[in-house]
Short mmCIF file of C-alpha atoms in Angstrom, two decimals:
data_model
loop_
_atom_site.label_atom_id
_atom_site.label_comp_id
_atom_site.label_asym_id
_atom_site.label_seq_id
_atom_site.Cartn_x
_atom_site.Cartn_y
_atom_site.Cartn_z
CA MET A 13 12.90 13.81 -57.86
CA LYS A 14 13.81 14.83 -54.37
CA GLY A 15 13.18 12.17 -51.74
CA VAL A 16 12.22 9.43 -54.20
CA ILE A 17 13.79 6.11 -53.21
CA ASP A 18 12.87 4.16 -56.36
CA GLU A 19 12.39 6.59 -59.25
CA GLU A 20 11.34 3.85 -61.69
CA LEU A 21 8.59 2.61 -59.34
CA ASP A 22 7.49 6.19 -58.71
CA ASN A 23 7.24 6.92 -62.46
CA VAL A 24 5.35 3.69 -63.19
CA LEU A 25 2.84 4.34 -60.40
CA TYR A 26 2.28 7.95 -61.45
CA LYS A 27 1.73 6.95 -65.11
CA TRP A 28 -0.71 4.26 -63.94
CA PHE A 29 -2.55 6.84 -61.82
CA ILE A 30 -2.82 9.27 -64.79
CA GLN A 31 -4.08 6.48 -67.08
CA LYS A 32 -6.77 5.45 -64.58
CA ARG A 33 -7.84 9.06 -64.08
CA SER A 34 -7.95 9.66 -67.86
CA ALA A 35 -10.11 6.55 -68.25
CA ASN A 36 -12.41 7.94 -65.50
CA ILE A 37 -11.64 4.97 -63.24
CA ARG A 38 -11.98 6.51 -59.82
CA ASP A 39 -10.93 3.71 -57.50
CA ASN A 40 -7.35 4.52 -58.40
CA ASN A 41 -5.47 3.91 -55.17
CA PRO A 42 -2.42 1.82 -56.12
CA THR A 43 -2.31 0.11 -52.72
CA ARG A 44 -5.76 -1.44 -53.40
CA SER A 45 -5.16 -2.39 -57.02
CA PRO A 46 -4.75 -6.05 -58.02
CA GLU A 47 -2.41 -4.80 -60.80
CA PHE A 48 0.27 -4.00 -58.23
CA GLN A 49 1.45 -6.62 -55.80
CA PHE A 50 3.20 -4.57 -53.17
CA GLU A 51 2.36 -3.11 -49.82
CA ALA A 52 3.11 0.50 -49.02
CA SER A 53 2.90 2.27 -45.70
CA SER A 54 0.45 5.12 -45.30
CA GLY A 55 3.48 7.41 -44.88
CA TRP A 56 4.86 6.31 -48.25
CA LEU A 57 1.50 6.88 -49.93
CA GLU A 58 1.21 10.36 -48.38
CA LYS A 59 4.69 11.29 -49.65
CA PHE A 60 3.84 9.94 -53.13
CA LYS A 61 0.61 11.96 -53.21
CA ASN A 62 2.33 15.14 -52.00
CA CYS A 63 5.16 14.73 -54.51
CA HIS A 64 2.71 14.53 -57.43
CA GLY A 65 0.04 16.94 -56.17
CA ILE A 66 -2.55 14.21 -55.60
CA CYS A 67 -5.30 14.71 -53.03
CA GLN A 68 -8.33 12.82 -51.71
CA MET A 69 -11.60 14.03 -53.27
CA SER A 70 -15.21 13.09 -52.86
CA ILE A 71 -16.74 11.51 -55.94
CA VAL A 72 -19.69 13.44 -57.31
CA ARG A 73 -21.95 12.71 -60.22
CA GLU A 74 -21.87 16.14 -61.85
CA LYS A 75 -19.21 18.80 -62.08
CA LEU A 76 -19.61 21.91 -59.99
CA SER A 77 -21.72 24.49 -61.76
CA SER A 78 -22.09 27.12 -59.06
CA ASP A 79 -22.35 30.75 -60.11
CA ILE A 80 -20.12 32.63 -57.65
CA GLU A 81 -21.28 36.06 -58.81
CA ALA A 82 -24.93 35.08 -58.33
CA GLY A 83 -24.09 33.84 -54.83
CA ILE A 84 -22.43 37.13 -53.89
CA SER A 85 -25.38 39.07 -55.33
CA PHE A 86 -27.85 36.90 -53.38
CA ILE A 87 -25.99 37.48 -50.09
CA ALA A 88 -26.05 41.25 -50.62
CA LYS A 89 -29.79 41.21 -51.42
CA LEU A 90 -30.51 38.98 -48.42
CA GLN A 91 -28.58 41.28 -46.09
CA ASP A 92 -30.52 44.29 -47.44
CA LEU A 93 -33.82 42.43 -46.92
CA ILE A 94 -32.88 41.52 -43.33
CA VAL A 95 -32.10 45.18 -42.55
CA MET A 96 -35.18 46.52 -44.38
CA GLU A 97 -37.59 44.07 -42.70
CA LYS A 98 -35.78 44.37 -39.33
CA LEU A 99 -35.54 40.60 -39.00
CA THR A 100 -33.96 39.09 -35.90
CA ALA A 101 -31.84 35.94 -35.69
CA ASP A 102 -34.92 34.18 -34.26
CA GLN A 103 -36.82 34.88 -37.51
CA ILE A 104 -34.18 33.71 -39.99
CA TYR A 105 -34.19 29.98 -40.75
CA ASN A 106 -31.99 27.66 -42.72
CA PHE A 107 -32.55 24.03 -43.63
CA ASP A 108 -30.68 21.34 -45.44
CA GLU A 109 -31.21 17.73 -46.34
CA THR A 110 -28.86 14.80 -46.17
CA GLY A 111 -29.15 11.11 -46.81
CA ILE A 112 -27.80 7.99 -45.21
CA TYR A 113 -26.90 5.41 -47.85
CA TRP A 114 -26.21 1.75 -47.36
CA ARG A 115 -24.82 -0.71 -49.90
CA ALA A 116 -22.97 2.24 -51.41
CA LEU A 117 -19.73 2.23 -53.39
CA PRO A 118 -16.69 4.26 -52.25
CA THR A 119 -17.28 8.01 -52.22
CA GLU A 120 -13.67 9.16 -52.30
CA THR A 121 -10.80 8.74 -54.71
CA LEU A 122 -7.30 10.04 -55.26
CA ASP A 123 -7.08 12.92 -57.73
CA ALA A 124 -4.78 15.74 -58.75
CA GLU A 125 -4.95 18.90 -56.63
CA ASN A 126 -5.91 21.02 -59.64
CA GLU A 127 -9.07 18.98 -60.30
CA ALA A 128 -12.26 20.77 -59.23
CA VAL A 129 -14.30 17.60 -58.91
CA ALA A 130 -13.95 13.86 -59.39
CA PRO A 131 -16.71 12.63 -61.73
CA GLY A 132 -18.22 9.33 -60.82
CA ARG A 133 -21.42 7.35 -60.93
CA LYS A 134 -24.95 7.53 -59.59
CA LYS A 135 -25.41 6.71 -55.93
CA MET A 136 -27.51 3.78 -54.84
CA LYS A 137 -31.12 4.74 -54.17
CA ASP A 138 -31.35 2.78 -50.89
CA ARG A 139 -31.32 5.65 -48.42
CA VAL A 140 -33.01 7.47 -45.59
CA MET A 141 -33.44 11.21 -46.12
CA ILE A 142 -33.08 13.60 -43.18
CA LEU A 143 -34.11 17.26 -43.18
CA GLY A 144 -32.63 19.54 -40.55
CA CYS A 145 -33.83 23.07 -39.86
CA ALA A 146 -32.89 25.76 -37.33
CA ASN A 147 -33.13 29.49 -36.86
CA ALA A 148 -30.01 31.67 -36.91
CA SER A 149 -30.00 32.12 -33.13
CA GLY A 150 -30.17 28.36 -32.56
CA SER A 151 -33.17 28.68 -30.25
CA HIS A 152 -35.50 26.67 -32.52
CA ARG A 153 -34.33 23.42 -34.11
CA VAL A 154 -36.47 21.02 -36.08
#
């Protein structure tokens, strides 16, 4: 491989990474593993990840199941409704919720670029939920 200083080490680490991923072990950063007793610079790790198509992903409990066609259809219907009802940006609202967790496990892992999602585990239930809401013009925020 181009740019690989120690091909044997590179192959061993990549095989280890694939085994951990196959076993659904998501804390699979070799620099944090007790199985490997070496220190690598962040530059080395970035080059290793780029060489093997590995990227940082957020760990989620369920795989993505979004229906892209339904989303496109919804946007078209919403735009028609906005025009038909003559709604202004002051009358169109959006809200979303988020949570602040403490005592939580890591939420990111290394994974291959072609992976859509990194399956994981349930989050801790110790959290504060926050709901934010605002109109499209930004003149009213809750």
